[in-house]
Coordinates of C-alpha atoms in Angstrom, one line a residue:
Chain A
M1 CA -36.1 56.7 -24.2
R2 CA -39.1 58.1 -22.4
K3 CA -40.0 61.6 -21.3
L4 CA -39.3 62.4 -17.6
L5 CA -41.4 64.9 -15.8
I6 CA -40.1 66.3 -12.5
V7 CA -41.9 68.3 -9.9
G8 CA -40.1 69.6 -6.9
S9 CA -38.9 72.7 -5.1
V10 CA -36.3 75.1 -6.5
A11 CA -34.6 76.9 -3.7
F12 CA -31.8 79.0 -2.3
D13 CA -29.8 76.9 0.2
A14 CA -27.3 78.2 2.8
I15 CA -25.4 75.2 4.1
E16 CA -22.9 74.8 6.9
T17 CA -20.8 71.7 7.3
P18 CA -17.7 70.9 9.3
F19 CA -15.8 71.8 6.2
G20 CA -17.2 75.2 5.5
K21 CA -20.3 77.2 4.7
T22 CA -22.0 78.7 1.7
D23 CA -24.0 81.8 1.0
K24 CA -27.2 81.3 -0.9
I25 CA -26.6 78.7 -3.6
L26 CA -28.9 76.7 -5.9
G27 CA -30.9 74.1 -3.9
G28 CA -34.2 72.4 -3.7
A29 CA -35.2 68.9 -4.8
A30 CA -35.8 69.6 -8.5
P31 CA -32.4 70.7 -9.5
Y32 CA -30.7 67.7 -7.9
I33 CA -33.3 65.3 -9.4
A34 CA -33.0 66.9 -12.9
L35 CA -29.2 67.2 -12.9
S36 CA -28.8 63.6 -11.9
A37 CA -31.4 62.3 -14.5
S38 CA -29.8 64.5 -17.2
S39 CA -26.7 62.3 -17.0
F40 CA -28.7 59.8 -19.0
N41 CA -29.4 62.3 -21.8
I42 CA -33.2 61.9 -21.7
P43 CA -35.8 64.5 -22.4
S44 CA -36.9 66.0 -19.1
A45 CA -38.9 69.0 -17.8
V46 CA -39.1 70.6 -14.4
V47 CA -42.3 72.0 -12.9
S48 CA -41.6 74.4 -10.1
V49 CA -41.8 78.0 -8.9
V50 CA -39.2 80.7 -8.1
G51 CA -39.3 84.4 -7.3
D52 CA -37.9 87.1 -9.5
D53 CA -34.8 87.1 -7.3
F54 CA -33.8 83.8 -8.9
P55 CA -30.6 84.1 -11.1
K56 CA -31.1 83.5 -14.8
D57 CA -27.7 81.8 -14.7
Y58 CA -29.1 78.9 -12.8
L59 CA -31.9 78.4 -15.3
E60 CA -29.3 78.7 -18.2
M61 CA -27.2 76.0 -16.5
L62 CA -30.1 73.6 -16.3
K63 CA -31.1 74.4 -19.9
K64 CA -27.6 73.6 -21.1
K65 CA -28.1 70.1 -19.6
D66 CA -31.2 69.8 -21.9
I67 CA -33.6 70.2 -19.0
D68 CA -36.7 72.0 -20.0
T69 CA -37.2 74.8 -17.5
S70 CA -40.2 76.5 -19.2
A71 CA -42.5 75.2 -16.5
I72 CA -40.5 76.8 -13.7
E73 CA -42.9 79.7 -13.0
I74 CA -41.2 83.0 -12.1
V75 CA -43.4 85.0 -9.7
Q76 CA -42.7 88.7 -10.3
G77 CA -42.2 90.4 -7.0
G78 CA -42.0 87.1 -5.2
K79 CA -39.0 85.6 -3.3
T80 CA -37.6 82.1 -3.9
F81 CA -38.0 79.4 -1.3
F82 CA -35.0 79.6 1.1
W83 CA -33.6 76.9 3.4
S84 CA -30.7 77.1 5.7
G85 CA -29.2 74.2 7.6
K86 CA -26.1 73.2 9.6
Y87 CA -24.8 69.6 9.7
H88 CA -23.4 68.0 12.8
N89 CA -19.9 66.7 12.8
D90 CA -20.9 63.2 11.8
L91 CA -22.8 64.6 8.8
N92 CA -25.6 62.2 9.5
S93 CA -27.8 64.7 11.1
R94 CA -28.5 68.4 10.7
D95 CA -30.4 71.3 12.2
T96 CA -32.6 73.5 10.1
L97 CA -31.7 77.1 10.9
D98 CA -34.2 78.8 8.7
T99 CA -37.0 78.0 6.3
Q100 CA -38.8 80.7 4.3
L101 CA -41.4 79.1 2.0
N102 CA -42.0 82.4 0.1
V103 CA -43.4 81.6 -3.4
L104 CA -43.6 77.9 -2.6
A105 CA -46.4 78.6 -0.1
D106 CA -48.8 79.2 -3.0
F107 CA -47.3 76.9 -5.6
S108 CA -49.9 75.7 -8.0
P109 CA -48.1 73.4 -10.5
V110 CA -48.9 73.6 -14.2
V111 CA -47.7 70.6 -16.2
P112 CA -46.7 71.7 -19.7
D113 CA -48.8 70.3 -22.5
N114 CA -45.9 68.4 -24.1
Y115 CA -45.2 66.6 -20.8
K116 CA -48.8 65.6 -19.9
D117 CA -48.1 62.2 -21.5
A118 CA -44.6 61.8 -19.8
E119 CA -44.0 58.1 -19.2
I120 CA -41.9 58.6 -16.1
V121 CA -42.9 61.1 -13.4
V122 CA -40.9 62.0 -10.3
L123 CA -42.8 63.8 -7.5
G124 CA -40.1 65.4 -5.5
N125 CA -40.6 66.2 -1.8
L126 CA -43.4 68.8 -1.6
N127 CA -46.9 69.2 -0.1
P128 CA -48.7 66.0 -1.1
L129 CA -51.6 68.1 -2.5
V130 CA -49.2 69.6 -5.0
Q131 CA -47.9 66.2 -5.9
L132 CA -51.4 65.0 -6.4
S133 CA -52.3 67.9 -8.6
V134 CA -49.4 67.0 -11.0
L135 CA -50.7 63.4 -11.3
E136 CA -54.2 64.7 -12.0
Q137 CA -53.0 66.8 -14.9
M138 CA -51.6 63.9 -16.8
V139 CA -53.6 62.9 -19.8
S140 CA -52.5 59.3 -19.5
K141 CA -51.4 57.2 -16.6
P142 CA -47.6 57.4 -16.5
K143 CA -45.8 54.1 -17.0
L144 CA -44.1 54.8 -13.6
A145 CA -44.9 57.5 -11.0
I146 CA -42.2 57.8 -8.3
L147 CA -42.8 59.6 -5.1
D148 CA -40.3 61.1 -2.8
T149 CA -41.4 62.5 0.6
M150 CA -40.3 63.1 4.1
N151 CA -41.3 62.9 7.7
F152 CA -42.7 66.5 7.8
W153 CA -45.7 65.3 5.7
M154 CA -46.3 62.3 8.1
E155 CA -47.6 64.7 10.8
D156 CA -51.3 64.5 11.5
A157 CA -52.1 67.6 9.6
F158 CA -50.8 66.2 6.3
L159 CA -50.9 62.4 6.7
A160 CA -54.3 61.8 5.0
D161 CA -53.1 63.8 2.0
L162 CA -49.8 62.0 1.9
K163 CA -51.7 58.6 1.9
R164 CA -53.8 59.8 -1.0
V165 CA -50.8 60.4 -3.1
I166 CA -49.0 57.3 -1.9
A167 CA -52.0 55.3 -3.1
K168 CA -51.5 56.6 -6.6
V169 CA -47.8 56.0 -7.2
D170 CA -45.8 52.9 -8.4
V171 CA -42.6 53.6 -6.4
I172 CA -42.0 55.4 -3.1
T173 CA -38.5 56.5 -2.0
I174 CA -38.2 57.2 1.6
N175 CA -35.5 57.0 4.3
D176 CA -35.3 54.3 6.9
E177 CA -36.5 56.4 9.8
E178 CA -39.4 57.7 7.7
A179 CA -40.3 54.2 6.6
R180 CA -40.5 53.2 10.3
Q181 CA -42.6 56.2 11.1
L182 CA -45.0 55.7 8.2
S183 CA -45.4 52.0 8.8
G184 CA -45.1 51.7 12.6
E185 CA -42.7 48.8 12.0
Y186 CA -39.1 48.7 13.1
S187 CA -38.0 45.9 10.8
L188 CA -37.5 47.5 7.3
V189 CA -38.7 44.2 5.7
K190 CA -42.0 44.6 7.6
A191 CA -42.1 48.3 7.0
A192 CA -41.8 47.9 3.3
R193 CA -44.6 45.4 3.3
V194 CA -46.9 47.7 5.2
I195 CA -46.0 50.7 2.9
S196 CA -46.5 48.6 -0.2
K197 CA -50.0 47.8 0.9
M198 CA -50.7 51.5 0.9
G199 CA -50.2 51.5 -2.9
P200 CA -46.7 51.4 -4.3
K201 CA -45.6 48.1 -5.8
Y202 CA -42.0 49.1 -5.3
V203 CA -40.6 50.5 -2.1
V204 CA -37.1 52.0 -2.0
I205 CA -35.7 52.6 1.5
K206 CA -32.7 54.9 1.6
K207 CA -30.2 54.4 4.4
G208 CA -27.7 57.2 3.5
E209 CA -24.2 56.0 4.0
H210 CA -25.6 52.5 4.6
G211 CA -27.0 52.1 1.1
A212 CA -30.6 51.6 -0.2
L213 CA -33.0 48.7 -0.3
L214 CA -35.5 48.0 -3.1
F215 CA -38.5 45.9 -2.2
H216 CA -41.0 44.4 -4.6
E217 CA -43.4 41.7 -3.4
E218 CA -41.1 39.1 -1.7
E219 CA -38.0 40.2 -3.6
I220 CA -35.3 42.5 -2.1
F221 CA -32.3 44.1 -3.8
F222 CA -29.6 46.2 -2.1
A223 CA -27.3 48.8 -3.4
P224 CA -24.5 50.0 -1.0
A225 CA -23.3 53.5 -0.8
L226 CA -19.8 53.8 -2.1
P227 CA -17.5 54.1 0.9
L228 CA -16.0 57.6 0.6
E229 CA -13.0 59.1 2.3
E230 CA -14.9 62.2 3.0
V231 CA -18.5 63.3 2.7
F232 CA -18.3 67.0 2.2
D233 CA -22.0 68.0 2.0
P234 CA -24.9 65.5 2.1
T235 CA -27.5 68.0 0.9
G236 CA -29.4 66.7 -2.1
A237 CA -28.0 63.1 -2.0
G238 CA -31.5 61.6 -1.7
D239 CA -32.9 63.8 -4.6
T240 CA -29.8 62.9 -6.7
F241 CA -30.6 59.2 -5.9
A242 CA -34.2 59.6 -7.0
G243 CA -33.1 61.4 -10.2
G244 CA -30.6 58.8 -11.1
F245 CA -33.2 56.0 -10.5
A246 CA -35.8 57.8 -12.7
G247 CA -33.3 58.8 -15.3
Y248 CA -32.0 55.2 -15.8
L249 CA -35.6 53.9 -16.1
A250 CA -36.5 56.7 -18.6
K251 CA -33.4 55.9 -20.6
T252 CA -34.1 52.2 -20.9
G253 CA -38.0 52.4 -20.9
N254 CA -37.9 49.1 -18.9
V255 CA -39.5 49.4 -15.5
S256 CA -39.2 45.7 -14.5
F257 CA -37.7 44.7 -11.1
E258 CA -34.5 43.6 -12.9
S259 CA -34.2 47.0 -14.5
M260 CA -34.8 48.7 -11.2
K261 CA -31.8 46.8 -9.7
N262 CA -29.6 48.5 -12.2
A263 CA -31.4 51.8 -11.6
I264 CA -30.7 51.8 -7.9
I265 CA -27.0 51.0 -8.5
H266 CA -26.9 54.0 -10.9
A267 CA -28.8 56.0 -8.3
S268 CA -26.2 55.2 -5.6
N269 CA -23.4 55.9 -8.0
L270 CA -24.7 59.4 -8.8
A271 CA -25.4 60.2 -5.2
S272 CA -21.8 59.3 -4.3
F273 CA -20.7 62.3 -6.5
C274 CA -23.3 64.7 -5.1
V275 CA -21.8 64.6 -1.6
E276 CA -18.3 65.5 -2.7
K277 CA -18.9 69.2 -3.1
F278 CA -21.3 71.9 -1.8
G279 CA -24.8 71.9 -3.3
T280 CA -25.1 71.0 -7.0
E281 CA -21.6 71.9 -7.9
R282 CA -20.3 68.3 -8.4
M283 CA -23.4 67.3 -10.4
E284 CA -23.0 70.3 -12.7
N285 CA -19.6 69.1 -13.6
L286 CA -19.7 65.4 -14.0
S287 CA -18.3 63.5 -17.0
R288 CA -19.4 60.3 -18.5
E289 CA -16.0 58.9 -17.9
E290 CA -16.2 59.7 -14.2
I291 CA -19.6 58.0 -14.0
Q292 CA -18.4 54.9 -15.8
K293 CA -15.2 54.6 -13.7
R294 CA -17.2 54.7 -10.5
L295 CA -19.7 52.2 -11.8
K296 CA -16.8 49.9 -12.1
Q297 CA -16.0 50.5 -8.5
F298 CA -19.5 49.5 -7.6
K299 CA -19.1 46.3 -9.4
Q300 CA -15.8 45.6 -7.6
L301 CA -17.4 46.5 -4.3
T302 CA -20.4 44.1 -4.6
Q303 CA -19.9 41.4 -7.2
F304 CA -18.7 37.9 -6.2
E305 CA -18.4 34.4 -7.6
I306 CA -20.0 31.8 -5.4
E307 CA -21.2 28.7 -7.2
L308 CA -24.4 27.4 -5.7
S309 CA -25.0 23.7 -5.5
Chain B
M1 CA -8.6 21.9 3.4
R2 CA -6.6 23.5 6.2
K3 CA -6.6 23.1 10.0
L4 CA -8.4 25.9 11.9
L5 CA -7.3 26.8 15.4
I6 CA -9.7 28.8 17.5
V7 CA -9.0 30.5 20.8
G8 CA -11.8 32.3 22.6
S9 CA -14.0 32.4 25.6
V10 CA -16.5 29.7 26.5
A11 CA -19.2 31.1 28.7
F12 CA -22.6 30.9 30.3
D13 CA -24.7 33.7 28.9
A14 CA -28.0 35.0 30.4
I15 CA -29.7 37.1 27.7
E16 CA -32.7 39.3 27.7
T17 CA -34.2 40.7 24.5
P18 CA -37.6 42.3 23.8
F19 CA -38.8 38.7 22.8
G20 CA -37.8 36.9 26.0
K21 CA -35.1 35.9 28.3
T22 CA -32.8 32.9 28.9
D23 CA -31.3 31.2 32.0
K24 CA -27.6 30.4 31.7
I25 CA -27.1 29.0 28.2
L26 CA -23.9 28.2 26.2
G27 CA -22.1 31.4 25.2
G28 CA -18.7 32.9 24.6
A29 CA -16.9 33.7 21.4
A30 CA -15.4 30.3 20.8
P31 CA -18.6 28.2 20.5
Y32 CA -20.0 30.7 17.9
I33 CA -16.8 30.8 15.9
A34 CA -16.4 27.0 16.0
L35 CA -20.0 26.2 15.1
S36 CA -20.0 28.6 12.3
A37 CA -16.7 27.3 10.9
S38 CA -17.9 23.7 11.3
S39 CA -20.5 24.2 8.6
F40 CA -17.5 23.9 6.1
N41 CA -16.5 20.5 7.5
I42 CA -13.0 21.4 8.2
P43 CA -10.7 20.1 11.0
S44 CA -10.9 22.6 13.9
A45 CA -9.9 22.8 17.5
V46 CA -10.9 25.2 20.3
V47 CA -8.4 26.4 23.0
S48 CA -10.4 27.7 26.0
V49 CA -11.1 27.2 29.7
V50 CA -14.3 26.4 31.7
G51 CA -15.1 25.5 35.3
D52 CA -16.3 22.1 36.5
D53 CA -19.8 23.5 36.4
F54 CA -19.7 23.3 32.6
P55 CA -22.2 20.7 31.2
K56 CA -20.6 17.8 29.4
D57 CA -23.5 18.0 27.0
Y58 CA -22.2 21.2 25.5
L59 CA -18.8 19.6 24.9
E60 CA -20.5 16.6 23.4
M61 CA -22.5 18.9 21.1
L62 CA -19.3 20.5 19.8
K63 CA -17.6 17.2 19.4
K64 CA -20.5 15.9 17.2
K65 CA -19.7 18.8 14.9
D66 CA -16.2 17.5 14.6
I67 CA -14.8 20.3 16.7
D68 CA -11.8 19.1 18.8
T69 CA -12.5 20.2 22.3
S70 CA -9.6 18.5 24.0
A71 CA -7.9 21.8 24.5
I72 CA -10.8 23.3 26.4
E73 CA -9.3 23.1 29.9
I74 CA -11.7 22.1 32.7
V75 CA -10.6 23.7 36.0
Q76 CA -11.7 21.6 38.9
G77 CA -13.4 23.6 41.6
G78 CA -13.6 26.6 39.2
K79 CA -16.6 28.4 37.7
T80 CA -17.2 29.1 34.1
F81 CA -17.1 32.7 32.8
F82 CA -20.5 34.3 33.1
W83 CA -22.0 37.2 31.1
S84 CA -25.5 38.6 31.4
G85 CA -26.9 41.3 29.2
K86 CA -30.1 43.0 28.2
Y87 CA -30.8 44.3 24.7
H88 CA -32.7 47.5 24.0
N89 CA -35.8 47.6 21.9
D90 CA -34.0 48.3 18.7
L91 CA -31.6 45.3 19.4
N92 CA -28.7 47.5 18.2
S93 CA -27.5 48.3 21.7
R94 CA -27.3 46.5 25.0
D95 CA -26.5 46.9 28.6
T96 CA -24.2 44.4 30.4
L97 CA -25.9 43.4 33.6
D98 CA -23.2 41.2 35.0
T99 CA -19.7 39.9 34.1
Q100 CA -18.0 37.2 36.2
L101 CA -14.6 36.3 34.7
N102 CA -14.2 33.3 37.0
V103 CA -11.7 30.8 35.4
L104 CA -11.1 33.1 32.5
A105 CA -9.3 35.5 34.8
D106 CA -6.3 33.2 35.0
F107 CA -6.6 31.6 31.5
S108 CA -3.3 30.5 30.2
P109 CA -3.9 28.9 26.8
V110 CA -2.2 25.7 25.7
V111 CA -2.2 25.0 22.0
P112 CA -2.4 21.3 21.4
D113 CA 0.6 19.8 19.6
N114 CA -1.4 18.7 16.5
Y115 CA -2.6 22.3 16.0
K116 CA 0.7 24.1 16.5
D117 CA 1.0 24.0 12.7
A118 CA -2.6 25.1 12.0
E119 CA -2.7 27.2 8.8
I120 CA -5.6 29.4 9.9
V121 CA -5.9 30.8 13.4
V122 CA -8.8 32.8 14.8
L123 CA -8.0 34.8 17.9
G124 CA -11.5 35.4 19.4
N125 CA -12.1 38.4 21.6
L126 CA -9.9 38.0 24.7
N127 CA -7.2 39.7 26.6
P128 CA -4.6 40.6 23.9
L129 CA -1.8 38.9 26.0
V130 CA -3.7 35.6 25.8
Q131 CA -4.1 36.1 22.1
L132 CA -0.4 36.8 21.8
S133 CA 0.5 33.7 23.8
V134 CA -1.4 31.5 21.2
L135 CA 0.5 33.0 18.3
E136 CA 3.8 32.5 20.1
Q137 CA 3.1 28.8 20.6
M138 CA 2.7 28.1 16.9
V139 CA 5.7 26.2 15.4
S140 CA 5.2 27.8 12.0
K141 CA 3.7 31.2 11.0
P142 CA 0.1 30.5 10.2
K143 CA -1.0 31.2 6.6
L144 CA -3.6 33.5 8.0
A145 CA -4.1 34.9 11.6
I146 CA -7.4 36.6 12.2
L147 CA -7.9 38.8 15.2
D148 CA -11.3 39.8 16.6
T149 CA -11.3 42.3 19.5
M150 CA -13.5 44.9 21.1
N151 CA -13.5 48.4 22.5
F152 CA -12.8 47.2 26.1
W153 CA -9.2 46.4 25.0
M154 CA -8.8 49.9 23.5
E155 CA -8.7 51.5 27.0
D156 CA -5.4 52.8 28.1
A157 CA -4.6 49.8 30.4
F158 CA -4.7 47.4 27.5
L159 CA -4.0 49.4 24.3
A160 CA -0.3 48.7 24.1
D161 CA -0.9 45.0 24.4
L162 CA -3.7 45.2 21.8
K163 CA -1.4 47.0 19.4
R164 CA 1.3 44.2 19.9
V165 CA -1.1 41.5 18.8
I166 CA -2.6 43.7 16.0
A167 CA 0.9 44.0 14.6
K168 CA 1.2 40.3 14.3
V169 CA -2.0 39.3 12.5
D170 CA -3.1 39.3 8.8
V171 CA -6.7 40.2 9.3
I172 CA -8.5 42.2 12.0
T173 CA -12.3 42.1 12.3
I174 CA -13.8 45.0 14.3
N175 CA -17.0 46.9 14.4
D176 CA -17.5 50.4 13.0
E177 CA -17.4 52.2 16.3
E178 CA -14.4 50.3 17.4
A179 CA -12.6 51.1 14.1
R180 CA -13.3 54.7 14.7
Q181 CA -12.0 54.6 18.3
L182 CA -8.9 52.6 17.4
S183 CA -8.0 54.8 14.4
G184 CA -9.2 58.2 15.5
E185 CA -10.8 58.6 12.1
Y186 CA -14.6 58.9 11.5
S187 CA -14.5 57.9 7.8
L188 CA -14.3 54.1 7.7
V189 CA -12.1 54.3 4.5
K190 CA -9.6 56.4 6.5
A191 CA -10.0 54.3 9.6
A192 CA -9.2 51.1 7.7
R193 CA -6.1 52.7 6.2
V194 CA -4.8 53.7 9.7
I195 CA -5.6 50.3 11.2
S196 CA -3.9 48.5 8.3
K197 CA -0.7 50.5 9.0
M198 CA -0.7 48.9 12.5
G199 CA -0.2 45.5 10.8
P200 CA -3.1 43.7 9.3
K201 CA -3.1 43.7 5.5
Y202 CA -6.8 43.0 5.6
V203 CA -9.3 45.0 7.7
V204 CA -12.9 43.8 8.1
I205 CA -15.3 46.4 9.5
K206 CA -18.5 44.9 10.8
K207 CA -21.5 47.2 10.7
G208 CA -24.1 44.8 12.2
E209 CA -27.4 45.1 10.3
H210 CA -25.6 47.4 7.8
G211 CA -23.3 44.7 6.6
A212 CA -19.5 44.5 6.5
L213 CA -16.6 46.0 4.6
L214 CA -13.4 44.3 3.6
F215 CA -10.4 46.6 3.0
H216 CA -7.1 45.5 1.4
E217 CA -4.7 48.2 0.1
E218 CA -6.9 50.4 -2.2
E219 CA -9.6 47.7 -2.7
I220 CA -12.9 47.5 -0.9
F221 CA -15.5 44.8 -0.9
F222 CA -18.9 45.0 0.8
A223 CA -21.2 42.3 2.1
P224 CA -24.7 43.4 3.2
A225 CA -26.5 41.8 6.1
L226 CA -29.5 39.9 4.9
P227 CA -32.6 42.0 5.6
L228 CA -34.6 40.0 8.2
E229 CA -38.1 40.3 9.3
E230 CA -37.1 39.9 12.9
V231 CA -33.8 39.8 14.7
F232 CA -34.4 37.7 17.8
D233 CA -31.0 37.8 19.6
P234 CA -27.9 39.4 18.2
T235 CA -25.6 37.7 20.6
G236 CA -22.7 36.0 18.9
A237 CA -23.4 37.4 15.4
G238 CA -20.0 38.9 15.2
D239 CA -18.3 35.7 16.3
T240 CA -20.4 33.7 13.9
F241 CA -19.3 36.1 11.2
A242 CA -15.6 35.6 12.1
G243 CA -16.1 31.8 12.2
G244 CA -17.7 31.7 8.8
F245 CA -15.0 33.9 7.3
A246 CA -12.2 31.7 8.7
G247 CA -14.1 28.5 7.9
Y248 CA -14.5 29.3 4.3
L249 CA -10.8 30.2 4.0
A250 CA -9.7 27.0 5.7
K251 CA -12.0 25.0 3.4
T252 CA -10.5 26.5 0.2
G253 CA -7.0 27.1 1.4
N254 CA -7.1 30.2 -0.7
V255 CA -6.5 33.4 1.3
S256 CA -6.4 35.9 -1.7
F257 CA -8.6 39.0 -1.7
E258 CA -10.9 37.4 -4.2
S259 CA -11.4 34.4 -1.9
M260 CA -12.0 36.7 1.0
K261 CA -14.8 38.3 -0.9
N262 CA -16.6 35.0 -0.9
A263 CA -15.6 34.5 2.7
I264 CA -17.4 37.6 3.9
I265 CA -20.5 36.7 1.9
H266 CA -20.5 33.3 3.6
A267 CA -19.8 35.0 6.9
S268 CA -22.8 37.3 6.6
N269 CA -24.9 34.4 5.5
L270 CA -24.1 32.4 8.6
A271 CA -24.5 35.4 10.9
S272 CA -28.0 35.9 9.5
F273 CA -29.0 32.5 10.9
C274 CA -27.3 33.1 14.3
V275 CA -29.6 36.0 15.2
E276 CA -32.8 34.1 14.6
K277 CA -32.8 32.2 17.9
F278 CA -31.4 32.6 21.4
G279 CA -27.7 31.8 21.8
T280 CA -26.2 29.1 19.7
E281 CA -29.4 27.2 19.1
R282 CA -29.8 28.1 15.5
M283 CA -26.2 27.4 14.6
E284 CA -26.5 24.0 16.3
N285 CA -29.3 23.1 13.9
L286 CA -28.5 24.4 10.5
S287 CA -28.6 22.3 7.4
R288 CA -26.5 22.5 4.3
E289 CA -29.7 23.1 2.3
E290 CA -30.7 26.1 4.5
I291 CA -27.3 27.6 4.0
Q292 CA -27.3 27.1 0.2
K293 CA -30.8 28.5 0.0
R294 CA -29.9 31.7 1.8
L295 CA -26.7 32.1 -0.2
K296 CA -29.0 32.2 -3.2
Q297 CA -30.8 35.0 -1.5
F298 CA -27.5 36.9 -1.1
K299 CA -26.9 36.6 -4.8
Q300 CA -30.4 37.9 -5.6
L301 CA -29.9 40.7 -3.1
T302 CA -26.6 42.0 -4.5
Q303 CA -25.8 40.8 -8.0
F304 CA -26.7 43.0 -11.0
E305 CA -26.0 43.2 -14.7
I306 CA -24.7 46.6 -15.7
E307 CA -22.5 46.6 -18.8
L308 CA -19.6 49.0 -18.6
S309 CA -18.5 50.9 -21.6

């Protein structure tokens, strides 16, 4: 069992899907990452920032999951980061309707003393300089630093900063289009190789409903997404995936490639729940039995018996 | 070991990809299906039609793979079906440049006597009435009839015929967009359920580079596509998949769901070779050792060790 440090946005989201729409609900990368990781019952802490408009109930809910929220700074007189988006009918693409950075614009993360030696660190999608600042505050090099990012930071204005943080992490999780953009390669096998040369020994390429690929040197492992009757709201699925990946590794303390195979299966499994309801609702109410039952489905979905000669 | 009967087009293809272009080369569904299935060393026969412009060398090549070509009718004075297409840069989509049905327009299949009791039948993509005619010539109901088709036959003019043949088969293989079109459902889980109600107990949905799903009642199995550095020419990958699926089942004689899991892994494995060169070239020159080596890669790609509690 290792300590897991999470940095990421905490937000209000307003989401519209073909199935309905929400008012402002709990969003941001960090709650999804933390809730997903908390299913492994590991010690974890979130570094983030909110305004004084942020409901105490949300913090209480996280605390009840044994997530340390003391490093979520509450800016008096400030407003919480707000994102609003509308998904298209296929749920594979979305339009951002509104983004108000608010207190996130001046976010200067402070890692709590008791997490400066965390063995596993997840850098959720944020300005790369904020991600770098977290790594620089660690008193010892983490056993595993995991970076999640997105295409926004691959624009010219941020790319150099992004490459600096990429050079310092062990694992990057990124979606397929972003991997292509970052590497300039269409083939994901080639893209992973190019990205790995930028620093991370492990490259995880997320393909949404088409699963996820884990690359390490010349080895590749693949976890499918569980085929679902209905995807209700894809928001947070990638963060839930990253949190499940990190949570499993923190639980076992084993960061080998073999262990990471299990980690991305657990990650896909947890992400399959996230999309079943709006926002974090499903992840807040998820039992050990439900998780185990669906892991069994993953086994049935993928495991076969071919004898090799 | 069971006899495998294959009906499908035999064609000249002229293919253009970002990597190059071909003159008229061997194409059509049947050669891909038969070559793929022949890797299992099973007795097989092809029912098809060509013109007298069709090179004897192609027939000889198939015969050397122990594929019975005696039911490939050669129409004197007729011209072989011709297809020409150009792939886009991502190789996921293509434009048809030319289609000349020629002798295929009047194709009336004749199943050879010694294959009228074949246990496994593959109905390659063709006019549904031609596919029906083959089933009607069988003296005994095949142990397994496998139907491949495409969106062209889902147009109003052909849909009723297509549904007649769908009602008579055990397995349908179809791509994801076609499954959505045929079922009117976006979710592939729901689409498979709708299509299964049309007749086939087993529904295989091919997702190209994203793998393939096998549905049977409430069970689902997934085979990924092998991540490749380069896809050179996707032509025939779906037919190669169908041939590998059928070939494995003919080899084992076991058509259970468990056996079909192995069959779609073999199918994906064989399809991964097909796309490495133009046309049938790679499938004509494929060793048992290469197949076994890549099956091992499929195991490494997908098999994991999570203990369930």
